[in-house]
Amino acid sequence: MALTASSTVGDWLTHPAGGAALRALLGSSFEESQLNPVRGLPLQQLVALSQGQLPQAAVDALVLQVNDGVVPADDAASSAWREKITPGRFAGQTVIVTGAASGIGRATASRIAREGGRVIAVDITTSGLEALAADLSAALSPAAAGPGPATGPGSATGPGSATGSAAGPGSATGSGGAVITVTADITRDEDIAAIVAAAGPRIDGLANIAGVVDDFTPAHETSDKVWERVFAVNVDGVFKLTRAVLPAMLTAHRGAIVNIASEAALRGNAAGIAYTASKHAVVGITKNTAFMYGPEGIRVNAVAPGGVATGMRPTDQSAFGLGRTGPFLKLIPPIATAEHLAASITFLLSDDAVNLNGAILPSDGGWSIQ
């Protein structure tokens, strides 16, 4: 098996030449057990996760070293998971995705658009939305996806932006899919209204993915500022946008909502008190809305991710909190990619999940059974 940057860290470590080369690069002082959570990720993913400690040039040199100076084509036999697009799964549907500028939200928005859906991509970060629109404009172009209309991204500053801009939403369309970007803050009522306006009268799905983390602080160290910010985004934003899309779904007698809970929604040792409480609240929102609106053809479910390679990590973490949670976090299964989570989210949004309502789906590699 030829090793490439797309081969998993596990494949590299078990390969005679690859393992020796990777261990030599990391150095004798590096504790190999630190790689256990990322063994299932492509080696390429470590460039972003290492925050500069493993540069792209080092990965490129490693691939050349173990392949006698030649960069091989990706090996289909590699154990690395590959996203499998289902063409047309979201054809004719409009789906709102928050947190779409990066991480899980970006991967979810991208997949829905590439599967034929019209995505209202929402985030507070304009630059990330512009990058998403540009990437999807290329992916959805006739050259990439066959005959069909294609337009490049326009302004990525949509209605209801955090700066009060009145500019229209940017967009990328083609091959049945489309993305309309809306720069918005889901904690602001006027921005919620603007998101729904950008979607139009028909809203088939909502993925409440935008969220913030806490700093692992326990109750006696948690400030009002941290508590209120975490709840404003993780709970109030989810509730307000859910409330805003329900009238359209009730009119249509159909719809699907997927909220993002967390492993912290299932236990008490995965985060600080603010994040843990906020994600428990998301579970409550999910179950109640699933019960209330199930008879109206509206399904509401949640995905509970474990560790995900998104770069979303707290700063200035509490020593007290990490002292308690740290030993447990060292035992988690290998972390997932944003695309892994997008696969779970899009399944629940799609008609493939027709008989699922009120489910809290752990997408955590088995962490929840520990």
mmCIF file of N, CA and C in Angstrom, residues 244-359:
data_model
loop_
_atom_site.group_PDB
_atom_site.id
_atom_site.type_symbol
_atom_site.label_atom_id
_atom_site.label_comp_id
_atom_site.label_asym_id
_atom_site.label_seq_id
_atom_site.Cartn_x
_atom_site.Cartn_y
_atom_site.Cartn_z
ATOM 1 N N ALA A 244 -38.457 30.431 14.774
ATOM 2 C CA ALA A 244 -38.680 31.232 13.570
ATOM 3 C C ALA A 244 -38.994 30.397 12.332
ATOM 4 N N VAL A 245 -38.452 29.171 12.252
ATOM 5 C CA VAL A 245 -38.687 28.356 11.048
ATOM 6 C C VAL A 245 -39.947 27.509 11.155
ATOM 7 N N LEU A 246 -40.454 27.315 12.348
ATOM 8 C CA LEU A 246 -41.593 26.412 12.529
ATOM 9 C C LEU A 246 -42.859 26.837 11.777
ATOM 10 N N PRO A 247 -43.196 28.127 11.690
ATOM 11 C CA PRO A 247 -44.401 28.465 10.926
ATOM 12 C C PRO A 247 -44.375 27.956 9.490
ATOM 13 N N ALA A 248 -43.237 28.080 8.804
ATOM 14 C CA ALA A 248 -43.140 27.589 7.424
ATOM 15 C C ALA A 248 -43.282 26.077 7.380
ATOM 16 N N MET A 249 -42.686 25.391 8.352
ATOM 17 C CA MET A 249 -42.784 23.931 8.387
ATOM 18 C C MET A 249 -44.200 23.480 8.723
ATOM 19 N N LEU A 250 -44.865 24.205 9.610
ATOM 20 C CA LEU A 250 -46.247 23.859 9.949
ATOM 21 C C LEU A 250 -47.169 24.041 8.745
ATOM 22 N N THR A 251 -46.922 25.081 7.976
ATOM 23 C CA THR A 251 -47.722 25.302 6.770
ATOM 24 C C THR A 251 -47.545 24.155 5.776
ATOM 25 N N ALA A 252 -46.299 23.680 5.656
ATOM 26 C CA ALA A 252 -45.993 22.606 4.702
ATOM 27 C C ALA A 252 -46.309 21.224 5.254
ATOM 28 N N HIS A 253 -46.529 21.134 6.561
ATOM 29 C CA HIS A 253 -46.746 19.849 7.231
ATOM 30 C C HIS A 253 -45.561 18.904 7.029
ATOM 31 N N ARG A 254 -44.376 19.472 6.996
ATOM 32 C CA ARG A 254 -43.163 18.661 6.913
ATOM 33 C C ARG A 254 -41.959 19.537 7.245
ATOM 34 N N GLY A 255 -40.896 18.891 7.659
ATOM 35 C CA GLY A 255 -39.657 19.597 7.947
ATOM 36 C C GLY A 255 -38.765 18.741 8.818
ATOM 37 N N ALA A 256 -37.494 19.090 8.839
ATOM 38 C CA ALA A 256 -36.528 18.363 9.665
ATOM 39 C C ALA A 256 -35.587 19.359 10.320
ATOM 40 N N ILE A 257 -35.411 19.209 11.610
ATOM 41 C CA ILE A 257 -34.491 20.053 12.373
ATOM 42 C C ILE A 257 -33.471 19.146 13.043
ATOM 43 N N VAL A 258 -32.204 19.507 12.922
ATOM 44 C CA VAL A 258 -31.143 18.776 13.616
ATOM 45 C C VAL A 258 -30.367 19.769 14.469
ATOM 46 N N ASN A 259 -30.336 19.509 15.766
ATOM 47 C CA ASN A 259 -29.564 20.323 16.697
ATOM 48 C C ASN A 259 -28.246 19.629 17.009
ATOM 49 N N ILE A 260 -27.260 20.415 17.398
ATOM 50 C CA ILE A 260 -25.985 19.835 17.809
ATOM 51 C C ILE A 260 -25.902 19.874 19.323
ATOM 52 N N ALA A 261 -25.960 18.695 19.900
ATOM 53 C CA ALA A 261 -25.750 18.556 21.338
ATOM 54 C C ALA A 261 -24.240 18.362 21.543
ATOM 55 N N SER A 262 -23.843 17.355 22.256
ATOM 56 C CA SER A 262 -22.425 17.124 22.515
ATOM 57 C C SER A 262 -22.313 15.911 23.417
ATOM 58 N N GLU A 263 -21.125 15.364 23.485
ATOM 59 C CA GLU A 263 -20.877 14.359 24.514
ATOM 60 C C GLU A 263 -21.150 14.961 25.888
ATOM 61 N N ALA A 264 -20.952 16.281 26.002
ATOM 62 C CA ALA A 264 -21.216 16.969 27.269
ATOM 63 C C ALA A 264 -22.694 17.001 27.612
ATOM 64 N N ALA A 265 -23.561 16.686 26.645
ATOM 65 C CA ALA A 265 -24.996 16.593 26.924
ATOM 66 C C ALA A 265 -25.366 15.248 27.519
ATOM 67 N N LEU A 266 -24.428 14.308 27.478
ATOM 68 C CA LEU A 266 -24.700 12.941 27.923
ATOM 69 C C LEU A 266 -24.003 12.589 29.228
ATOM 70 N N ARG A 267 -23.130 13.456 29.688
ATOM 71 C CA ARG A 267 -22.340 13.168 30.894
ATOM 72 C C ARG A 267 -21.889 14.475 31.528
ATOM 73 N N GLY A 268 -21.221 14.372 32.655
ATOM 74 C CA GLY A 268 -20.793 15.576 33.354
ATOM 75 C C GLY A 268 -19.306 15.828 33.339
ATOM 76 N N ASN A 269 -18.537 14.971 32.647
ATOM 77 C CA ASN A 269 -17.078 15.082 32.737
ATOM 78 C C ASN A 269 -16.419 15.409 31.403
ATOM 79 N N ALA A 270 -17.150 16.108 30.511
ATOM 80 C CA ALA A 270 -16.588 16.396 29.193
ATOM 81 C C ALA A 270 -16.302 17.875 28.960
ATOM 82 N N ALA A 271 -16.717 18.755 29.872
ATOM 83 C CA ALA A 271 -16.529 20.196 29.674
ATOM 84 C C ALA A 271 -16.771 20.907 30.995
ATOM 85 N N GLY A 272 -16.806 22.249 30.944
ATOM 86 C CA GLY A 272 -17.142 23.023 32.125
ATOM 87 C C GLY A 272 -18.643 23.082 32.339
ATOM 88 N N ILE A 273 -19.057 23.757 33.408
ATOM 89 C CA ILE A 273 -20.479 23.748 33.759
ATOM 90 C C ILE A 273 -21.338 24.492 32.735
ATOM 91 N N ALA A 274 -20.845 25.593 32.177
ATOM 92 C CA ALA A 274 -21.666 26.371 31.241
ATOM 93 C C ALA A 274 -21.957 25.571 29.973
ATOM 94 N N TYR A 275 -20.933 25.005 29.380
ATOM 95 C CA TYR A 275 -21.120 24.234 28.144
ATOM 96 C C TYR A 275 -21.948 22.984 28.415
ATOM 97 N N THR A 276 -21.655 22.299 29.518
ATOM 98 C CA THR A 276 -22.397 21.084 29.857
ATOM 99 C C THR A 276 -23.877 21.382 30.036
ATOM 100 N N ALA A 277 -24.185 22.432 30.797
ATOM 101 C CA ALA A 277 -25.590 22.790 31.023
ATOM 102 C C ALA A 277 -26.266 23.227 29.729
ATOM 103 N N SER A 278 -25.540 23.956 28.889
ATOM 104 C CA SER A 278 -26.140 24.434 27.637
ATOM 105 C C SER A 278 -26.485 23.275 26.714
ATOM 106 N N LYS A 279 -25.640 22.273 26.671
ATOM 107 C CA LYS A 279 -25.913 21.147 25.775
ATOM 108 C C LYS A 279 -26.980 20.212 26.348
ATOM 109 N N HIS A 280 -27.086 20.133 27.662
ATOM 110 C CA HIS A 280 -28.236 19.435 28.242
ATOM 111 C C HIS A 280 -29.535 20.162 27.861
ATOM 112 N N ALA A 281 -29.478 21.490 27.823
ATOM 113 C CA ALA A 281 -30.656 22.258 27.416
ATOM 114 C C ALA A 281 -31.022 21.980 25.961
ATOM 115 N N VAL A 282 -30.026 21.814 25.108
ATOM 116 C CA VAL A 282 -30.290 21.493 23.700
ATOM 117 C C VAL A 282 -31.032 20.166 23.585
ATOM 118 N N VAL A 283 -30.665 19.202 24.414
ATOM 119 C CA VAL A 283 -31.380 17.920 24.417
ATOM 120 C C VAL A 283 -32.841 18.139 24.807
ATOM 121 N N GLY A 284 -33.077 18.983 25.805
ATOM 122 C CA GLY A 284 -34.451 19.276 26.211
ATOM 123 C C GLY A 284 -35.245 19.951 25.111
ATOM 124 N N ILE A 285 -34.626 20.913 24.430
ATOM 125 C CA ILE A 285 -35.287 21.577 23.302
ATOM 126 C C ILE A 285 -35.633 20.558 22.223
ATOM 127 N N THR A 286 -34.695 19.671 21.946
ATOM 128 C CA THR A 286 -34.892 18.663 20.902
ATOM 129 C C THR A 286 -36.055 17.744 21.233
ATOM 130 N N LYS A 287 -36.071 17.224 22.439
ATOM 131 C CA LYS A 287 -37.110 16.257 22.801
ATOM 132 C C LYS A 287 -38.493 16.898 22.857
ATOM 133 N N ASN A 288 -38.575 18.111 23.398
ATOM 134 C CA ASN A 288 -39.882 18.754 23.498
ATOM 135 C C ASN A 288 -40.440 19.122 22.128
ATOM 136 N N THR A 289 -39.597 19.698 21.262
ATOM 137 C CA THR A 289 -40.094 20.069 19.937
ATOM 138 C C THR A 289 -40.417 18.833 19.105
ATOM 139 N N ALA A 290 -39.655 17.765 19.289
ATOM 140 C CA ALA A 290 -39.969 16.517 18.578
ATOM 141 C C ALA A 290 -41.344 16.009 18.984
ATOM 142 N N PHE A 291 -41.632 16.069 20.284
ATOM 143 C CA PHE A 291 -42.937 15.615 20.781
ATOM 144 C C PHE A 291 -44.068 16.516 20.291
ATOM 145 N N MET A 292 -43.853 17.818 20.386
ATOM 146 C CA MET A 292 -44.911 18.764 20.049
ATOM 147 C C MET A 292 -45.272 18.746 18.569
ATOM 148 N N TYR A 293 -44.264 18.620 17.708
ATOM 149 C CA TYR A 293 -44.512 18.819 16.282
ATOM 150 C C TYR A 293 -44.431 17.547 15.450
ATOM 151 N N GLY A 294 -44.144 16.417 16.068
ATOM 152 C CA GLY A 294 -44.114 15.160 15.330
ATOM 153 C C GLY A 294 -45.392 14.880 14.553
ATOM 154 N N PRO A 295 -46.563 15.074 15.166
ATOM 155 C CA PRO A 295 -47.815 14.821 14.436
ATOM 156 C C PRO A 295 -48.025 15.734 13.233
ATOM 157 N N GLU A 296 -47.265 16.835 13.170
ATOM 158 C CA GLU A 296 -47.383 17.768 12.045
ATOM 159 C C GLU A 296 -46.397 17.445 10.924
ATOM 160 N N GLY A 297 -45.703 16.318 11.030
ATOM 161 C CA GLY A 297 -44.756 15.931 9.989
ATOM 162 C C GLY A 297 -43.385 16.554 10.140
ATOM 163 N N ILE A 298 -43.114 17.118 11.312
ATOM 164 C CA ILE A 298 -41.828 17.775 11.559
ATOM 165 C C ILE A 298 -40.991 16.897 12.484
ATOM 166 N N ARG A 299 -39.831 16.493 11.996
ATOM 167 C CA ARG A 299 -38.928 15.664 12.790
ATOM 168 C C ARG A 299 -37.843 16.546 13.413
ATOM 169 N N VAL A 300 -37.545 16.303 14.685
ATOM 170 C CA VAL A 300 -36.505 17.060 15.383
ATOM 171 C C VAL A 300 -35.591 16.071 16.090
ATOM 172 N N ASN A 301 -34.331 16.075 15.724
ATOM 173 C CA ASN A 301 -33.348 15.170 16.307
ATOM 174 C C ASN A 301 -32.090 15.948 16.664
ATOM 175 N N ALA A 302 -31.178 15.307 17.346
ATOM 176 C CA ALA A 302 -29.909 15.947 17.691
ATOM 177 C C ALA A 302 -28.772 14.971 17.476
ATOM 178 N N VAL A 303 -27.625 15.513 17.146
ATOM 179 C CA VAL A 303 -26.384 14.750 17.053
ATOM 180 C C VAL A 303 -25.507 15.163 18.225
ATOM 181 N N ALA A 304 -24.923 14.173 18.894
ATOM 182 C CA ALA A 304 -24.030 14.439 20.024
ATOM 183 C C ALA A 304 -22.608 14.047 19.626
ATOM 184 N N PRO A 305 -21.814 15.008 19.135
ATOM 185 C CA PRO A 305 -20.446 14.690 18.731
ATOM 186 C C PRO A 305 -19.547 14.417 19.931
ATOM 187 N N GLY A 306 -18.526 13.616 19.685
ATOM 188 C CA GLY A 306 -17.441 13.473 20.645
ATOM 189 C C GLY A 306 -16.334 14.433 20.244
ATOM 190 N N GLY A 307 -15.103 13.955 20.258
ATOM 191 C CA GLY A 307 -13.992 14.793 19.821
ATOM 192 C C GLY A 307 -14.016 14.966 18.313
ATOM 193 N N VAL A 308 -13.882 16.207 17.856
ATOM 194 C CA VAL A 308 -13.916 16.502 16.424
ATOM 195 C C VAL A 308 -12.755 17.428 16.081
ATOM 196 N N ALA A 309 -12.107 17.143 14.972
ATOM 197 C CA ALA A 309 -10.961 17.937 14.537
ATOM 198 C C ALA A 309 -11.440 19.184 13.815
ATOM 199 N N THR A 310 -11.840 20.189 14.578
ATOM 200 C CA THR A 310 -12.337 21.432 13.979
ATOM 201 C C THR A 310 -11.499 22.643 14.369
ATOM 202 N N GLY A 311 -10.579 22.504 15.316
ATOM 203 C CA GLY A 311 -9.819 23.646 15.789
ATOM 204 C C GLY A 311 -10.587 24.498 16.778
ATOM 205 N N MET A 312 -11.796 24.070 17.147
ATOM 206 C CA MET A 312 -12.619 24.805 18.114
ATOM 207 C C MET A 312 -12.181 24.387 19.513
ATOM 208 N N ARG A 313 -11.366 25.208 20.136
ATOM 209 C CA ARG A 313 -10.859 24.850 21.453
ATOM 210 C C ARG A 313 -10.804 26.079 22.351
ATOM 211 N N PRO A 314 -11.025 25.902 23.634
ATOM 212 C CA PRO A 314 -11.031 27.049 24.543
ATOM 213 C C PRO A 314 -9.624 27.537 24.846
ATOM 214 N N THR A 315 -9.526 28.784 25.283
ATOM 215 C CA THR A 315 -8.264 29.345 25.745
ATOM 216 C C THR A 315 -8.377 29.612 27.241
ATOM 217 N N ASP A 316 -7.243 29.760 27.899
ATOM 218 C CA ASP A 316 -7.228 30.054 29.336
ATOM 219 C C ASP A 316 -8.090 29.067 30.117
ATOM 220 N N GLN A 317 -7.816 27.787 29.916
ATOM 221 C CA GLN A 317 -8.631 26.755 30.545
ATOM 222 C C GLN A 317 -8.376 26.679 32.048
ATOM 223 N N SER A 318 -9.422 26.326 32.760
ATOM 224 C CA SER A 318 -9.343 26.224 34.211
ATOM 225 C C SER A 318 -8.475 25.043 34.629
ATOM 226 N N ALA A 319 -7.485 25.298 35.460
ATOM 227 C CA ALA A 319 -6.639 24.215 35.960
ATOM 228 C C ALA A 319 -7.450 23.260 36.826
ATOM 229 N N PHE A 320 -8.365 23.818 37.605
ATOM 230 C CA PHE A 320 -9.223 22.986 38.456
ATOM 231 C C PHE A 320 -10.086 22.075 37.582
ATOM 232 N N GLY A 321 -10.733 22.680 36.563
ATOM 233 C CA GLY A 321 -11.608 21.899 35.695
ATOM 234 C C GLY A 321 -10.864 20.832 34.926
ATOM 235 N N LEU A 322 -9.714 21.191 34.360
ATOM 236 C CA LEU A 322 -8.938 20.211 33.602
ATOM 237 C C LEU A 322 -8.360 19.133 34.503
ATOM 238 N N GLY A 323 -8.102 19.502 35.760
ATOM 239 C CA GLY A 323 -7.614 18.495 36.697
ATOM 240 C C GLY A 323 -8.630 17.387 36.925
ATOM 241 N N ARG A 324 -9.906 17.737 36.851
ATOM 242 C CA ARG A 324 -10.967 16.742 37.022
ATOM 243 C C ARG A 324 -11.301 16.023 35.718
ATOM 244 N N THR A 325 -11.420 16.787 34.611
ATOM 245 C CA THR A 325 -11.852 16.178 33.346
ATOM 246 C C THR A 325 -10.710 15.554 32.558
ATOM 247 N N GLY A 326 -9.495 16.051 32.771
ATOM 248 C CA GLY A 326 -8.351 15.603 31.982
ATOM 249 C C GLY A 326 -8.155 14.099 31.915
ATOM 250 N N PRO A 327 -8.158 13.399 33.057
ATOM 251 C CA PRO A 327 -7.952 11.945 33.016
ATOM 252 C C PRO A 327 -9.003 11.216 32.180
ATOM 253 N N PHE A 328 -10.227 11.725 32.160
ATOM 254 C CA PHE A 328 -11.282 11.082 31.369
ATOM 255 C C PHE A 328 -11.122 11.399 29.884
ATOM 256 N N LEU A 329 -10.713 12.632 29.572
ATOM 257 C CA LEU A 329 -10.567 13.031 28.179
ATOM 258 C C LEU A 329 -9.434 12.284 27.486
ATOM 259 N N LYS A 330 -8.470 11.793 28.258
ATOM 260 C CA LYS A 330 -7.376 11.019 27.669
ATOM 261 C C LYS A 330 -7.835 9.654 27.172
ATOM 262 N N LEU A 331 -9.021 9.229 27.594
ATOM 263 C CA LEU A 331 -9.511 7.890 27.257
ATOM 264 C C LEU A 331 -10.502 7.894 26.100
ATOM 265 N N ILE A 332 -10.746 9.054 25.498
ATOM 266 C CA ILE A 332 -11.769 9.112 24.459
ATOM 267 C C ILE A 332 -11.316 8.365 23.209
ATOM 268 N N PRO A 333 -12.284 7.876 22.408
ATOM 269 C CA PRO A 333 -11.945 7.215 21.144
ATOM 270 C C PRO A 333 -11.289 8.203 20.182
ATOM 271 N N PRO A 334 -10.731 7.714 19.078
ATOM 272 C CA PRO A 334 -10.136 8.611 18.080
ATOM 273 C C PRO A 334 -11.116 9.696 17.649
ATOM 274 N N ILE A 335 -10.594 10.900 17.473
ATOM 275 C CA ILE A 335 -11.461 12.013 17.118
ATOM 276 C C ILE A 335 -11.904 11.911 15.661
ATOM 277 N N ALA A 336 -13.023 12.560 15.372
ATOM 278 C CA ALA A 336 -13.619 12.518 14.040
ATOM 279 C C ALA A 336 -13.250 13.771 13.256
ATOM 280 N N THR A 337 -13.570 13.748 11.974
ATOM 281 C CA THR A 337 -13.439 14.947 11.152
ATOM 282 C C THR A 337 -14.801 15.635 11.058
ATOM 283 N N ALA A 338 -14.784 16.873 10.601
ATOM 284 C CA ALA A 338 -16.047 17.590 10.402
ATOM 285 C C ALA A 338 -16.933 16.862 9.398
ATOM 286 N N GLU A 339 -16.312 16.226 8.406
ATOM 287 C CA GLU A 339 -17.080 15.499 7.394
ATOM 288 C C GLU A 339 -17.761 14.271 7.981
ATOM 289 N N HIS A 340 -17.137 13.631 8.973
ATOM 290 C CA HIS A 340 -17.801 12.517 9.663
ATOM 291 C C HIS A 340 -19.112 12.994 10.284
ATOM 292 N N LEU A 341 -19.052 14.143 10.960
ATOM 293 C CA LEU A 341 -20.260 14.659 11.612
ATOM 294 C C LEU A 341 -21.289 15.111 10.588
ATOM 295 N N ALA A 342 -20.830 15.683 9.489
ATOM 296 C CA ALA A 342 -21.761 16.100 8.438
ATOM 297 C C ALA A 342 -22.531 14.909 7.891
ATOM 298 N N ALA A 343 -21.889 13.747 7.841
ATOM 299 C CA ALA A 343 -22.578 12.539 7.368
ATOM 300 C C ALA A 343 -23.736 12.187 8.294
ATOM 301 N N SER A 344 -23.516 12.310 9.604
ATOM 302 C CA SER A 344 -24.585 12.020 10.567
ATOM 303 C C SER A 344 -25.698 13.058 10.488
ATOM 304 N N ILE A 345 -25.314 14.323 10.379
ATOM 305 C CA ILE A 345 -26.299 15.410 10.362
ATOM 306 C C ILE A 345 -27.157 15.351 9.104
ATOM 307 N N THR A 346 -26.519 15.160 7.955
ATOM 308 C CA THR A 346 -27.292 15.131 6.709
ATOM 309 C C THR A 346 -28.194 13.906 6.644
ATOM 310 N N PHE A 347 -27.780 12.811 7.257
ATOM 311 C CA PHE A 347 -28.668 11.648 7.329
ATOM 312 C C PHE A 347 -29.950 12.007 8.067
ATOM 313 N N LEU A 348 -29.823 12.647 9.229
ATOM 314 C CA LEU A 348 -31.006 13.001 10.016
ATOM 315 C C LEU A 348 -31.861 14.062 9.326
ATOM 316 N N LEU A 349 -31.248 14.942 8.559
ATOM 317 C CA LEU A 349 -32.006 15.952 7.826
ATOM 318 C C LEU A 349 -32.749 15.359 6.635
ATOM 319 N N SER A 350 -32.225 14.276 6.098
ATOM 320 C CA SER A 350 -32.765 13.716 4.861
ATOM 321 C C SER A 350 -33.964 12.816 5.121
ATOM 322 N N ASP A 351 -34.646 12.467 4.041
ATOM 323 C CA ASP A 351 -35.782 11.552 4.141
ATOM 324 C C ASP A 351 -35.346 10.133 4.487
ATOM 325 N N ASP A 352 -34.040 9.861 4.441
ATOM 326 C CA ASP A 352 -33.549 8.547 4.873
ATOM 327 C C ASP A 352 -33.857 8.304 6.345
ATOM 328 N N ALA A 353 -34.012 9.383 7.115
ATOM 329 C CA ALA A 353 -34.299 9.272 8.549
ATOM 330 C C ALA A 353 -35.788 9.458 8.824
ATOM 331 N N VAL A 354 -36.617 9.021 7.899
ATOM 332 C CA VAL A 354 -38.056 9.259 7.949
ATOM 333 C C VAL A 354 -38.700 8.807 9.254
ATOM 334 N N ASN A 355 -38.173 7.770 9.876
ATOM 335 C CA ASN A 355 -38.807 7.219 11.082
ATOM 336 C C ASN A 355 -38.082 7.614 12.367
ATOM 337 N N LEU A 356 -37.222 8.608 12.289
ATOM 338 C CA LEU A 356 -36.485 9.059 13.470
ATOM 339 C C LEU A 356 -37.005 10.421 13.914
ATOM 340 N N ASN A 357 -37.434 10.500 15.157
ATOM 341 C CA ASN A 357 -37.906 11.756 15.736
ATOM 342 C C ASN A 357 -37.620 11.743 17.228
ATOM 343 N N GLY A 358 -36.968 12.792 17.713
ATOM 344 C CA GLY A 358 -36.629 12.869 19.126
ATOM 345 C C GLY A 358 -35.390 12.088 19.500
ATOM 346 N N ALA A 359 -34.628 11.645 18.505
ATOM 347 C CA ALA A 359 -33.423 10.852 18.782
ATOM 348 C C ALA A 359 -32.250 11.763 19.126
#
